[in-house]
Amino acid sequence: MSLIDFYIDTNKVCIFSKTTCKFCNKAKQLLDSCNIKPLVYEMDIMEEGSILHKNLISKTNYNTVPNIFINGTHIGGYSELEQLFKSGKLSIMTEKFTYTCCFCGKDSKTKELEACNCFQKYTDDWGIPY
């Protein structure tokens, strides 16, 4: 297992980025327009950023940023992300994403609070839900 594997979340979109990179910002904006919240690692402000970048290059053979992973799979950079978006494949790749209850950790396809039954339903004095 490489150092990069510790940073990649196999259920999410991960971007290895630099704060000054215009293509990194474009990638983040494109994902934001799709309501996808990626895990972003800004390597130019991370203490271990240079080591991370070297490991990223050896894992992906991709020297530039952004360096993007979806569901743990390396897809490339901004151009590849934009291509996936335009072809409709980005939504297919990310449709498996679920919402996770912050209380119990159960996954749900919707944001409905009752999906995991963590939240009490209102009941009358006899305990019957209404």
PDB file of N, CA and C in Angstrom, residues 11-12 96-119:
ATOM      1  N   ASN A  11     -14.935   5.842  -1.834  1.00  0.00           N
ATOM      2  CA  ASN A  11     -16.349   6.153  -2.043  1.00  0.00           C
ATOM      3  C   ASN A  11     -16.584   7.599  -2.451  1.00  0.00           C
ATOM      4  N   LYS A  12     -15.533   8.316  -2.763  1.00  0.00           N
ATOM      5  CA  LYS A  12     -15.662   9.748  -3.010  1.00  0.00           C
ATOM      6  C   LYS A  12     -14.783  10.184  -4.170  1.00  0.00           C
ATOM      7  N   LYS A  96     -23.550   6.313  -7.217  1.00  0.00           N
ATOM      8  CA  LYS A  96     -23.541   5.359  -6.112  1.00  0.00           C
ATOM      9  C   LYS A  96     -23.280   6.034  -4.767  1.00  0.00           C
ATOM     10  N   PHE A  97     -22.879   7.306  -4.798  1.00  0.00           N
ATOM     11  CA  PHE A  97     -22.605   7.992  -3.545  1.00  0.00           C
ATOM     12  C   PHE A  97     -23.854   8.040  -2.688  1.00  0.00           C
ATOM     13  N   THR A  98     -23.661   7.867  -1.415  1.00  0.00           N
ATOM     14  CA  THR A  98     -24.777   7.885  -0.476  1.00  0.00           C
ATOM     15  C   THR A  98     -24.545   8.982   0.550  1.00  0.00           C
ATOM     16  N   TYR A  99     -25.571   9.258   1.273  1.00  0.00           N
ATOM     17  CA  TYR A  99     -25.480  10.159   2.407  1.00  0.00           C
ATOM     18  C   TYR A  99     -25.267   9.295   3.639  1.00  0.00           C
ATOM     19  N   THR A 100     -24.386   9.713   4.496  1.00  0.00           N
ATOM     20  CA  THR A 100     -24.086   8.954   5.700  1.00  0.00           C
ATOM     21  C   THR A 100     -24.580   9.731   6.911  1.00  0.00           C
ATOM     22  N   CYS A 101     -25.360   9.057   7.757  1.00  0.00           N
ATOM     23  CA  CYS A 101     -25.848   9.672   8.988  1.00  0.00           C
ATOM     24  C   CYS A 101     -24.662   9.931   9.906  1.00  0.00           C
ATOM     25  N   CYS A 102     -24.555  11.157  10.402  1.00  0.00           N
ATOM     26  CA  CYS A 102     -23.416  11.492  11.261  1.00  0.00           C
ATOM     27  C   CYS A 102     -23.573  10.917  12.670  1.00  0.00           C
ATOM     28  N   PHE A 103     -24.748  10.383  12.980  1.00  0.00           N
ATOM     29  CA  PHE A 103     -24.977   9.808  14.308  1.00  0.00           C
ATOM     30  C   PHE A 103     -24.712   8.305  14.345  1.00  0.00           C
ATOM     31  N   CYS A 104     -25.241   7.572  13.340  1.00  0.00           N
ATOM     32  CA  CYS A 104     -25.110   6.113  13.386  1.00  0.00           C
ATOM     33  C   CYS A 104     -24.166   5.556  12.323  1.00  0.00           C
ATOM     34  N   GLY A 105     -23.864   6.368  11.297  1.00  0.00           N
ATOM     35  CA  GLY A 105     -22.965   5.911  10.246  1.00  0.00           C
ATOM     36  C   GLY A 105     -23.632   5.116   9.147  1.00  0.00           C
ATOM     37  N   LYS A 106     -24.958   4.932   9.225  1.00  0.00           N
ATOM     38  CA  LYS A 106     -25.667   4.184   8.188  1.00  0.00           C
ATOM     39  C   LYS A 106     -25.777   5.019   6.921  1.00  0.00           C
ATOM     40  N   ASP A 107     -25.728   4.339   5.772  1.00  0.00           N
ATOM     41  CA  ASP A 107     -25.830   5.011   4.487  1.00  0.00           C
ATOM     42  C   ASP A 107     -27.267   5.029   4.001  1.00  0.00           C
ATOM     43  N   SER A 108     -27.589   6.068   3.240  1.00  0.00           N
ATOM     44  CA  SER A 108     -28.911   6.223   2.661  1.00  0.00           C
ATOM     45  C   SER A 108     -28.752   6.879   1.301  1.00  0.00           C
ATOM     46  N   LYS A 109     -29.649   6.606   0.379  1.00  0.00           N
ATOM     47  CA  LYS A 109     -29.605   7.228  -0.945  1.00  0.00           C
ATOM     48  C   LYS A 109     -30.160   8.652  -0.917  1.00  0.00           C
ATOM     49  N   THR A 110     -30.854   9.025   0.150  1.00  0.00           N
ATOM     50  CA  THR A 110     -31.454  10.359   0.239  1.00  0.00           C
ATOM     51  C   THR A 110     -30.973  11.066   1.495  1.00  0.00           C
ATOM     52  N   LYS A 111     -31.296  12.343   1.598  1.00  0.00           N
ATOM     53  CA  LYS A 111     -30.944  13.122   2.783  1.00  0.00           C
ATOM     54  C   LYS A 111     -32.048  13.071   3.838  1.00  0.00           C
ATOM     55  N   GLU A 112     -33.076  12.263   3.621  1.00  0.00           N
ATOM     56  CA  GLU A 112     -34.187  12.189   4.564  1.00  0.00           C
ATOM     57  C   GLU A 112     -33.665  11.758   5.930  1.00  0.00           C
ATOM     58  N   LEU A 113     -33.986  12.511   6.944  1.00  0.00           N
ATOM     59  CA  LEU A 113     -33.494  12.227   8.288  1.00  0.00           C
ATOM     60  C   LEU A 113     -34.057  10.929   8.847  1.00  0.00           C
ATOM     61  N   GLU A 114     -35.222  10.533   8.391  1.00  0.00           N
ATOM     62  CA  GLU A 114     -35.843   9.320   8.917  1.00  0.00           C
ATOM     63  C   GLU A 114     -35.292   8.053   8.276  1.00  0.00           C
ATOM     64  N   ALA A 115     -34.453   8.173   7.266  1.00  0.00           N
ATOM     65  CA  ALA A 115     -33.982   7.010   6.521  1.00  0.00           C
ATOM     66  C   ALA A 115     -33.278   5.983   7.413  1.00  0.00           C
ATOM     67  N   CYS A 116     -32.588   6.439   8.444  1.00  0.00           N
ATOM     68  CA  CYS A 116     -31.864   5.509   9.310  1.00  0.00           C
ATOM     69  C   CYS A 116     -32.560   5.314  10.651  1.00  0.00           C
ATOM     70  N   ASN A 117     -33.652   6.011  10.867  1.00  0.00           N
ATOM     71  CA  ASN A 117     -34.428   5.921  12.116  1.00  0.00           C
ATOM     72  C   ASN A 117     -33.652   6.388  13.346  1.00  0.00           C
ATOM     73  N   CYS A 118     -32.651   7.236  13.148  1.00  0.00           N
ATOM     74  CA  CYS A 118     -31.924   7.791  14.299  1.00  0.00           C
ATOM     75  C   CYS A 118     -32.746   8.855  15.010  1.00  0.00           C
ATOM     76  N   PHE A 119     -33.557   9.557  14.276  1.00  0.00           N
ATOM     77  CA  PHE A 119     -34.296  10.665  14.845  1.00  0.00           C
ATOM     78  C   PHE A 119     -35.657  10.179  15.306  1.00  0.00           C
TER      79      PHE A 119
END
